[in-house]
Amino acid sequence: MRSVPSSAAVLVVTAAALTASACTTPEGDPSMYRDEALSTLSAAQSSVVTVQIVLTTRLRDRIFGRAADDAVSTAETSLSSTAGTFEGLQPPRGADAVRRQATQLLSDAEDAVAAARIAVRRDDRSQIRQALVAVAHVADQLEQAPETVP
């Protein structure tokens, strides 16, 4: 015969789980949320700088088109995952400006990297140069994030 847990036991386990989960996410503390935003933007910067290097290398004919495509696509996938994880976090009260700026920077980064992917796949040197300018601009904005994110 199976025993059914008492409602008190279920309540204790549920309360413990909720307490533990509240302590492990930045969603309740504005300063922790900002730290998470900065960490995310730093990871995004890594992907963007990778694309910047690939574009520069491709323009110098130091990397094959297929290898450039693979590198840019991998960076784009990583960036998308990074952005999606952050965007899924619930911002605490008082952190809307942080969320707004971080998600805008992430969106700008995703747009620039997507343009780079398209240019590399087309092997259009003019588009690659334009994408390089956009990627470099976003990389600079991401680097300045610790000073500009509220």
Backbone as JSON Lines, residues from 0, in Angstrom:
{"i":0,"aa":"M","n":[0.83,-1.17,0.0],"ca":[0.0,0.0,0.0],"c":[0.88,1.24,0.0]}
{"i":1,"aa":"R","n":[0.59,2.19,-0.9],"ca":[1.38,3.42,-1.02],"c":[0.89,4.44,-0.01]}
{"i":2,"aa":"S","n":[1.85,5.18,0.52],"ca":[1.45,6.24,1.43],"c":[1.33,7.55,0.65]}
{"i":3,"aa":"V","n":[0.37,8.34,0.99],"ca":[0.14,9.63,0.35],"c":[0.78,10.69,1.24]}
{"i":4,"aa":"P","n":[1.63,11.56,0.67],"ca":[2.25,12.58,1.5],"c":[1.2,13.52,2.07]}
{"i":5,"aa":"S","n":[1.47,13.92,3.29],"ca":[0.53,14.85,3.92],"c":[0.65,16.22,3.26]}
{"i":6,"aa":"S","n":[-0.39,17.01,3.39],"ca":[-0.37,18.35,2.79],"c":[0.69,19.22,3.44]}
{"i":7,"aa":"A","n":[0.99,18.97,4.69],"ca":[2.04,19.73,5.37],"c":[3.41,19.42,4.76]}
{"i":8,"aa":"A","n":[3.64,18.15,4.44],"ca":[4.92,17.76,3.84],"c":[5.06,18.37,2.45]}
{"i":9,"aa":"V","n":[3.99,18.36,1.68],"ca":[4.0,18.95,0.34],"c":[4.28,20.45,0.45]}
{"i":10,"aa":"L","n":[3.66,21.11,1.41],"ca":[3.86,22.54,1.6],"c":[5.3,22.85,1.95]}
{"i":11,"aa":"V","n":[5.91,22.06,2.81],"ca":[7.3,22.28,3.22],"c":[8.23,22.11,2.02]}
{"i":12,"aa":"V","n":[8.02,21.06,1.23],"ca":[8.88,20.81,0.07],"c":[8.7,21.93,-0.96]}
{"i":13,"aa":"T","n":[7.48,22.35,-1.19],"ca":[7.21,23.43,-2.15],"c":[7.85,24.74,-1.68]}
{"i":14,"aa":"A","n":[7.71,25.07,-0.42],"ca":[8.3,26.29,0.11],"c":[9.82,26.26,0.0]}
{"i":15,"aa":"A","n":[10.42,25.11,0.28],"ca":[11.88,24.98,0.18],"c":[12.34,25.17,-1.26]}
{"i":16,"aa":"A","n":[11.61,24.59,-2.2],"ca":[11.98,24.72,-3.61],"c":[11.86,26.17,-4.06]}
{"i":17,"aa":"L","n":[10.8,26.85,-3.67],"ca":[10.63,28.24,-4.06],"c":[11.69,29.13,-3.45]}
{"i":18,"aa":"T","n":[12.05,28.87,-2.2],"ca":[13.09,29.65,-1.54],"c":[14.43,29.43,-2.23]}
{"i":19,"aa":"A","n":[14.74,28.19,-2.54],"ca":[16.01,27.9,-3.21],"c":[16.07,28.54,-4.58]}
{"i":20,"aa":"S","n":[14.98,28.49,-5.32],"ca":[15.0,29.07,-6.66],"c":[15.1,30.58,-6.6]}
{"i":21,"aa":"A","n":[14.53,31.21,-5.62],"ca":[14.61,32.67,-5.5],"c":[16.03,33.12,-5.22]}
{"i":22,"aa":"C","n":[16.82,32.27,-4.59],"ca":[18.18,32.64,-4.25],"c":[19.16,32.42,-5.39]}
{"i":23,"aa":"T","n":[18.74,31.71,-6.43],"ca":[19.68,31.36,-7.48],"c":[19.49,32.14,-8.76]}
{"i":24,"aa":"T","n":[18.54,33.05,-8.81],"ca":[18.36,33.83,-10.03],"c":[18.51,35.31,-9.71]}
{"i":25,"aa":"P","n":[18.86,36.1,-10.73],"ca":[19.0,37.53,-10.51],"c":[17.67,38.27,-10.61]}
{"i":26,"aa":"E","n":[16.57,37.54,-10.75],"ca":[15.3,38.16,-11.05],"c":[14.72,39.01,-9.92]}
{"i":27,"aa":"G","n":[15.16,38.81,-8.69],"ca":[14.57,39.55,-7.59],"c":[15.39,40.74,-7.12]}
{"i":28,"aa":"D","n":[16.62,40.83,-7.53],"ca":[17.54,41.86,-7.04],"c":[18.04,42.7,-8.23]}
{"i":29,"aa":"P","n":[17.71,43.99,-8.25],"ca":[18.13,44.83,-9.39],"c":[19.64,44.83,-9.65]}
{"i":30,"aa":"S","n":[20.46,44.81,-8.61],"ca":[21.91,44.83,-8.83],"c":[22.4,43.5,-9.4]}
{"i":31,"aa":"M","n":[21.81,42.4,-8.96],"ca":[22.17,41.1,-9.53],"c":[21.69,41.0,-10.98]}
{"i":32,"aa":"Y","n":[20.54,41.57,-11.26],"ca":[20.02,41.56,-12.62],"c":[20.95,42.37,-13.53]}
{"i":33,"aa":"R","n":[21.42,43.51,-13.06],"ca":[22.36,44.31,-13.85],"c":[23.65,43.54,-14.08]}
{"i":34,"aa":"D","n":[24.14,42.86,-13.04],"ca":[25.34,42.03,-13.19],"c":[25.12,40.96,-14.25]}
{"i":35,"aa":"E","n":[23.94,40.34,-14.25],"ca":[23.62,39.32,-15.25],"c":[23.57,39.94,-16.65]}
{"i":36,"aa":"A","n":[23.01,41.14,-16.74],"ca":[22.97,41.84,-18.03],"c":[24.39,42.1,-18.54]}
{"i":37,"aa":"L","n":[25.26,42.57,-17.67],"ca":[26.64,42.85,-18.07],"c":[27.38,41.58,-18.45]}
{"i":38,"aa":"S","n":[27.14,40.52,-17.73],"ca":[27.75,39.23,-18.07],"c":[27.28,38.75,-19.44]}
{"i":39,"aa":"T","n":[25.99,38.91,-19.69],"ca":[25.42,38.53,-20.99],"c":[26.0,39.38,-22.11]}
{"i":40,"aa":"L","n":[26.12,40.68,-21.88],"ca":[26.67,41.57,-22.89],"c":[28.14,41.27,-23.16]}
{"i":41,"aa":"S","n":[28.86,40.85,-22.15],"ca":[30.25,40.45,-22.33],"c":[30.35,39.2,-23.2]}
{"i":42,"aa":"A","n":[29.48,38.24,-22.95],"ca":[29.45,37.03,-23.79],"c":[29.07,37.39,-25.22]}
{"i":43,"aa":"A","n":[28.12,38.3,-25.37],"ca":[27.72,38.75,-26.7],"c":[28.89,39.43,-27.41]}
{"i":44,"aa":"Q","n":[29.64,40.22,-26.66],"ca":[30.8,40.9,-27.24],"c":[31.8,39.88,-27.78]}
{"i":45,"aa":"S","n":[31.99,38.8,-27.08],"ca":[32.9,37.75,-27.53],"c":[32.47,37.21,-28.9]}
{"i":46,"aa":"S","n":[31.18,36.95,-29.05],"ca":[30.67,36.47,-30.34],"c":[30.86,37.52,-31.43]}
{"i":47,"aa":"V","n":[30.56,38.76,-31.11],"ca":[30.66,39.84,-32.09],"c":[32.12,40.06,-32.51]}
{"i":48,"aa":"V","n":[33.03,40.03,-31.57],"ca":[34.45,40.22,-31.89],"c":[34.95,39.05,-32.74]}
{"i":49,"aa":"T","n":[34.47,37.87,-32.48],"ca":[34.82,36.72,-33.32],"c":[34.42,36.99,-34.76]}
{"i":50,"aa":"V","n":[33.21,37.48,-34.95],"ca":[32.74,37.8,-36.3],"c":[33.59,38.91,-36.91]}
{"i":51,"aa":"Q","n":[33.94,39.89,-36.12],"ca":[34.78,40.99,-36.6],"c":[36.12,40.46,-37.12]}
{"i":52,"aa":"I","n":[36.71,39.55,-36.38],"ca":[38.0,38.95,-36.8],"c":[37.82,38.15,-38.08]}
{"i":53,"aa":"V","n":[36.75,37.39,-38.16],"ca":[36.5,36.57,-39.35],"c":[36.31,37.47,-40.58]}
{"i":54,"aa":"L","n":[35.53,38.53,-40.44],"ca":[35.31,39.44,-41.58],"c":[36.61,40.08,-42.04]}
{"i":55,"aa":"T","n":[37.4,40.53,-41.09],"ca":[38.69,41.14,-41.43],"c":[39.59,40.13,-42.14]}
{"i":56,"aa":"T","n":[39.61,38.92,-41.62],"ca":[40.43,37.86,-42.2],"c":[39.94,37.49,-43.6]}
{"i":57,"aa":"R","n":[38.63,37.45,-43.78],"ca":[38.07,37.12,-45.1],"c":[38.4,38.21,-46.11]}
{"i":58,"aa":"L","n":[38.31,39.47,-45.71],"ca":[38.64,40.56,-46.62],"c":[40.11,40.53,-47.04]}
{"i":59,"aa":"R","n":[40.95,39.96,-46.22],"ca":[42.38,39.83,-46.53],"c":[42.69,38.52,-47.25]}
{"i":60,"aa":"D","n":[41.65,37.77,-47.58],"ca":[41.8,36.46,-48.25],"c":[42.68,35.49,-47.45]}
{"i":61,"aa":"R","n":[42.53,35.53,-46.12],"ca":[43.31,34.65,-45.24],"c":[42.47,33.51,-44.68]}
{"i":62,"aa":"I","n":[41.22,33.42,-45.15],"ca":[40.34,32.34,-44.72],"c":[39.41,32.02,-45.89]}
{"i":63,"aa":"F","n":[39.14,30.74,-46.07],"ca":[38.22,30.32,-47.13],"c":[36.8,30.74,-46.79]}
{"i":64,"aa":"G","n":[36.01,30.95,-47.83],"ca":[34.62,31.36,-47.64],"c":[33.83,30.4,-46.78]}
{"i":65,"aa":"R","n":[34.0,29.11,-47.0],"ca":[33.26,28.11,-46.23],"c":[33.65,28.16,-44.75]}
{"i":66,"aa":"A","n":[34.92,28.31,-44.47],"ca":[35.37,28.39,-43.07],"c":[34.85,29.67,-42.42]}
{"i":67,"aa":"A","n":[34.84,30.76,-43.18],"ca":[34.3,32.02,-42.65],"c":[32.82,31.87,-42.35]}
{"i":68,"aa":"D","n":[32.09,31.23,-43.25],"ca":[30.66,30.99,-43.05],"c":[30.44,30.16,-41.79]}
{"i":69,"aa":"D","n":[31.21,29.1,-41.63],"ca":[31.06,28.25,-40.44],"c":[31.32,29.04,-39.15]}
{"i":70,"aa":"A","n":[32.38,29.84,-39.16],"ca":[32.74,30.61,-37.96],"c":[31.68,31.65,-37.63]}
{"i":71,"aa":"V","n":[31.19,32.35,-38.65],"ca":[30.17,33.38,-38.41],"c":[28.87,32.72,-37.96]}
{"i":72,"aa":"S","n":[28.5,31.62,-38.59],"ca":[27.26,30.92,-38.21],"c":[27.32,30.41,-36.78]}
{"i":73,"aa":"T","n":[28.46,29.88,-36.39],"ca":[28.64,29.4,-35.01],"c":[28.52,30.56,-34.02]}
{"i":74,"aa":"A","n":[29.15,31.68,-34.34],"ca":[29.07,32.85,-33.47],"c":[27.63,33.37,-33.4]}
{"i":75,"aa":"E","n":[26.93,33.34,-34.52],"ca":[25.55,33.79,-34.54],"c":[24.66,32.9,-33.68]}
{"i":76,"aa":"T","n":[24.85,31.61,-33.75],"ca":[24.08,30.67,-32.92],"c":[24.36,30.91,-31.44]}
{"i":77,"aa":"S","n":[25.62,31.1,-31.11],"ca":[25.99,31.37,-29.72],"c":[25.38,32.66,-29.22]}
{"i":78,"aa":"L","n":[25.44,33.7,-30.04],"ca":[24.87,35.0,-29.68],"c":[23.37,34.89,-29.48]}
{"i":79,"aa":"S","n":[22.7,34.19,-30.36],"ca":[21.25,34.03,-30.26],"c":[20.87,33.31,-28.97]}
{"i":80,"aa":"S","n":[21.62,32.29,-28.63],"ca":[21.37,31.54,-27.39],"c":[21.6,32.42,-26.16]}
{"i":81,"aa":"T","n":[22.68,33.17,-26.18],"ca":[23.0,34.08,-25.08],"c":[21.9,35.12,-24.9]}
{"i":82,"aa":"A","n":[21.48,35.72,-26.0],"ca":[20.43,36.75,-25.94],"c":[19.12,36.15,-25.45]}
{"i":83,"aa":"G","n":[18.78,34.99,-25.96],"ca":[17.52,34.35,-25.57],"c":[17.46,34.01,-24.1]}
{"i":84,"aa":"T","n":[18.58,33.57,-23.56],"ca":[18.63,33.24,-22.13],"c":[18.38,34.48,-21.29]}
{"i":85,"aa":"F","n":[19.04,35.58,-21.64],"ca":[18.84,36.81,-20.87],"c":[17.42,37.33,-21.02]}
{"i":86,"aa":"E","n":[16.92,37.34,-22.24],"ca":[15.58,37.89,-22.49],"c":[14.5,37.1,-21.77]}
{"i":87,"aa":"G","n":[14.79,35.85,-21.42],"ca":[13.84,35.03,-20.69],"c":[13.78,35.33,-19.2]}
{"i":88,"aa":"L","n":[14.73,36.11,-18.7],"ca":[14.72,36.47,-17.28],"c":[13.67,37.54,-17.0]}
{"i":89,"aa":"Q","n":[13.01,37.4,-15.89],"ca":[12.04,38.4,-15.44],"c":[12.79,39.52,-14.75]}
{"i":90,"aa":"P","n":[12.73,40.75,-15.27],"ca":[13.45,41.84,-14.59],"c":[12.73,42.22,-13.29]}
{"i":91,"aa":"P","n":[13.49,42.48,-12.24],"ca":[12.86,42.93,-11.0],"c":[12.37,44.37,-11.16]}
{"i":92,"aa":"R","n":[11.53,44.77,-10.23],"ca":[11.1,46.17,-10.23],"c":[12.33,47.07,-10.17]}
{"i":93,"aa":"G","n":[12.28,48.13,-10.93],"ca":[13.39,49.07,-10.92],"c":[14.5,48.74,-11.9]}
{"i":94,"aa":"A","n":[14.34,47.66,-12.68],"ca":[15.41,47.26,-13.6],"c":[14.96,47.33,-15.07]}
{"i":95,"aa":"D","n":[13.85,48.01,-15.32],"ca":[13.35,48.08,-16.7],"c":[14.33,48.8,-17.64]}
{"i":96,"aa":"A","n":[15.0,49.82,-17.16],"ca":[15.97,50.54,-18.0],"c":[17.15,49.64,-18.35]}
{"i":97,"aa":"V","n":[17.58,48.83,-17.39],"ca":[18.67,47.88,-17.64],"c":[18.23,46.89,-18.73]}
{"i":98,"aa":"R","n":[17.04,46.35,-18.57],"ca":[16.53,45.38,-19.55],"c":[16.41,46.02,-20.93]}
{"i":99,"aa":"R","n":[15.85,47.21,-20.97],"ca":[15.64,47.9,-22.24],"c":[16.98,48.11,-22.97]}
{"i":100,"aa":"Q","n":[17.97,48.6,-22.27],"ca":[19.25,48.87,-22.91],"c":[19.98,47.57,-23.28]}
{"i":101,"aa":"A","n":[19.96,46.6,-22.38],"ca":[20.64,45.33,-22.67],"c":[20.0,44.63,-23.86]}
{"i":102,"aa":"T","n":[18.68,44.57,-23.89],"ca":[18.02,43.88,-25.01],"c":[18.21,44.65,-26.32]}
{"i":103,"aa":"Q","n":[18.3,45.97,-26.26],"ca":[18.57,46.74,-27.48],"c":[19.98,46.45,-28.0]}
{"i":104,"aa":"L","n":[20.95,46.4,-27.1],"ca":[22.32,46.07,-27.5],"c":[22.39,44.66,-28.09]}
{"i":105,"aa":"L","n":[21.7,43.73,-27.45],"ca":[21.69,42.36,-27.96],"c":[21.03,42.28,-29.33]}
{"i":106,"aa":"S","n":[19.94,43.0,-29.5],"ca":[19.26,43.04,-30.79],"c":[20.16,43.64,-31.87]}
{"i":107,"aa":"D","n":[20.83,44.73,-31.55],"ca":[21.76,45.36,-32.5],"c":[22.88,44.38,-32.88]}
{"i":108,"aa":"A","n":[23.38,43.66,-31.89],"ca":[24.44,42.68,-32.14],"c":[23.93,41.56,-33.05]}
{"i":109,"aa":"E","n":[22.74,41.06,-32.76],"ca":[22.17,39.99,-33.6],"c":[21.97,40.48,-35.04]}
{"i":110,"aa":"D","n":[21.5,41.7,-35.2],"ca":[21.29,42.26,-36.55],"c":[22.61,42.38,-37.31]}
{"i":111,"aa":"A","n":[23.63,42.89,-36.64],"ca":[24.93,43.07,-37.29],"c":[25.55,41.73,-37.67]}
{"i":112,"aa":"V","n":[25.43,40.75,-36.79],"ca":[26.0,39.43,-37.07],"c":[25.21,38.73,-38.19]}
{"i":113,"aa":"A","n":[23.91,38.9,-38.2],"ca":[23.1,38.32,-39.29],"c":[23.51,38.94,-40.64]}
{"i":114,"aa":"A","n":[23.73,40.25,-40.65],"ca":[24.18,40.91,-41.88],"c":[25.54,40.38,-42.31]}
{"i":115,"aa":"A","n":[26.4,40.11,-41.34],"ca":[27.72,39.54,-41.64],"c":[27.58,38.14,-42.25]}
{"i":116,"aa":"R","n":[26.71,37.33,-41.68],"ca":[26.48,35.98,-42.22],"c":[26.02,36.05,-43.67]}
{"i":117,"aa":"I","n":[25.06,36.93,-43.93],"ca":[24.53,37.06,-45.3],"c":[25.63,37.49,-46.25]}
{"i":118,"aa":"A","n":[26.42,38.48,-45.84],"ca":[27.51,38.98,-46.69],"c":[28.55,37.9,-46.97]}
{"i":119,"aa":"V","n":[28.9,37.14,-45.93],"ca":[29.91,36.09,-46.1],"c":[29.38,34.99,-47.01]}
{"i":120,"aa":"R","n":[28.14,34.6,-46.83],"ca":[27.59,33.55,-47.69],"c":[27.49,33.99,-49.15]}
{"i":121,"aa":"R","n":[27.23,35.26,-49.36],"ca":[27.19,35.79,-50.73],"c":[28.6,36.05,-51.27]}
{"i":122,"aa":"D","n":[29.57,36.07,-50.38],"ca":[30.95,36.39,-50.7],"c":[31.03,37.73,-51.44]}
{"i":123,"aa":"D","n":[30.26,38.68,-50.92],"ca":[30.2,40.02,-51.48],"c":[31.1,40.94,-50.66]}
{"i":124,"aa":"R","n":[32.22,41.3,-51.23],"ca":[33.23,42.07,-50.5],"c":[32.69,43.42,-50.03]}
{"i":125,"aa":"S","n":[31.87,44.06,-50.84],"ca":[31.28,45.34,-50.44],"c":[30.37,45.16,-49.22]}
{"i":126,"aa":"Q","n":[29.54,44.14,-49.25],"ca":[28.66,43.85,-48.1],"c":[29.47,43.42,-46.88]}
{"i":127,"aa":"I","n":[30.54,42.69,-47.11],"ca":[31.4,42.27,-45.99],"c":[32.0,43.51,-45.32]}
{"i":128,"aa":"R","n":[32.45,44.48,-46.12],"ca":[33.0,45.72,-45.55],"c":[31.93,46.47,-44.75]}
{"i":129,"aa":"Q","n":[30.73,46.55,-45.3],"ca":[29.63,47.22,-44.58],"c":[29.3,46.49,-43.29]}
{"i":130,"aa":"A","n":[29.27,45.17,-43.36],"ca":[28.99,44.37,-42.16],"c":[30.09,44.56,-41.13]}
{"i":131,"aa":"L","n":[31.32,44.67,-41.59],"ca":[32.45,44.88,-40.67],"c":[32.3,46.2,-39.92]}
{"i":132,"aa":"V","n":[31.87,47.24,-40.59],"ca":[31.64,48.54,-39.93],"c":[30.56,48.38,-38.86]}
{"i":133,"aa":"A","n":[29.45,47.72,-39.21],"ca":[28.35,47.53,-38.25],"c":[28.79,46.68,-37.06]}
{"i":134,"aa":"V","n":[29.51,45.61,-37.34],"ca":[29.97,44.72,-36.27],"c":[30.96,45.44,-35.35]}
{"i":135,"aa":"A","n":[31.86,46.23,-35.94],"ca":[32.83,46.98,-35.12],"c":[32.11,47.99,-34.23]}
{"i":136,"aa":"H","n":[31.1,48.64,-34.78],"ca":[30.32,49.61,-33.99],"c":[29.64,48.92,-32.8]}
{"i":137,"aa":"V","n":[29.01,47.8,-33.05],"ca":[28.33,47.07,-31.98],"c":[29.35,46.55,-30.96]}
{"i":138,"aa":"A","n":[30.49,46.08,-31.43],"ca":[31.53,45.59,-30.51],"c":[31.96,46.71,-29.57]}
{"i":139,"aa":"D","n":[32.1,47.93,-30.09],"ca":[32.46,49.07,-29.25],"c":[31.36,49.37,-28.22]}
{"i":140,"aa":"Q","n":[30.11,49.34,-28.66],"ca":[29.0,49.59,-27.74],"c":[28.96,48.54,-26.63]}
{"i":141,"aa":"L","n":[29.2,47.29,-26.99],"ca":[29.19,46.22,-25.99],"c":[30.34,46.38,-25.01]}
{"i":142,"aa":"E","n":[31.49,46.82,-25.51],"ca":[32.64,47.05,-24.64],"c":[32.37,48.16,-23.64]}
{"i":143,"aa":"Q","n":[31.58,49.16,-24.04],"ca":[31.26,50.29,-23.17],"c":[30.08,50.01,-22.25]}
{"i":144,"aa":"A","n":[29.46,48.88,-22.38],"ca":[28.25,48.56,-21.59],"c":[28.41,48.75,-20.08]}
{"i":145,"aa":"P","n":[29.53,48.36,-19.47],"ca":[29.63,48.57,-18.02],"c":[29.48,50.04,-17.6]}
{"i":146,"aa":"E","n":[29.82,50.96,-18.49],"ca":[29.68,52.38,-18.18],"c":[28.34,52.94,-18.62]}
{"i":147,"aa":"T","n":[27.69,52.32,-19.6],"ca":[26.47,52.9,-20.17],"c":[25.18,52.26,-19.7]}
{"i":148,"aa":"V","n":[25.24,51.01,-19.26],"ca":[24.02,50.35,-18.77],"c":[23.7,50.9,-17.39]}
{"i":149,"aa":"P","n":[22.46,51.37,-17.2],"ca":[22.11,52.0,-15.91],"c":[22.28,51.08,-14.71]}
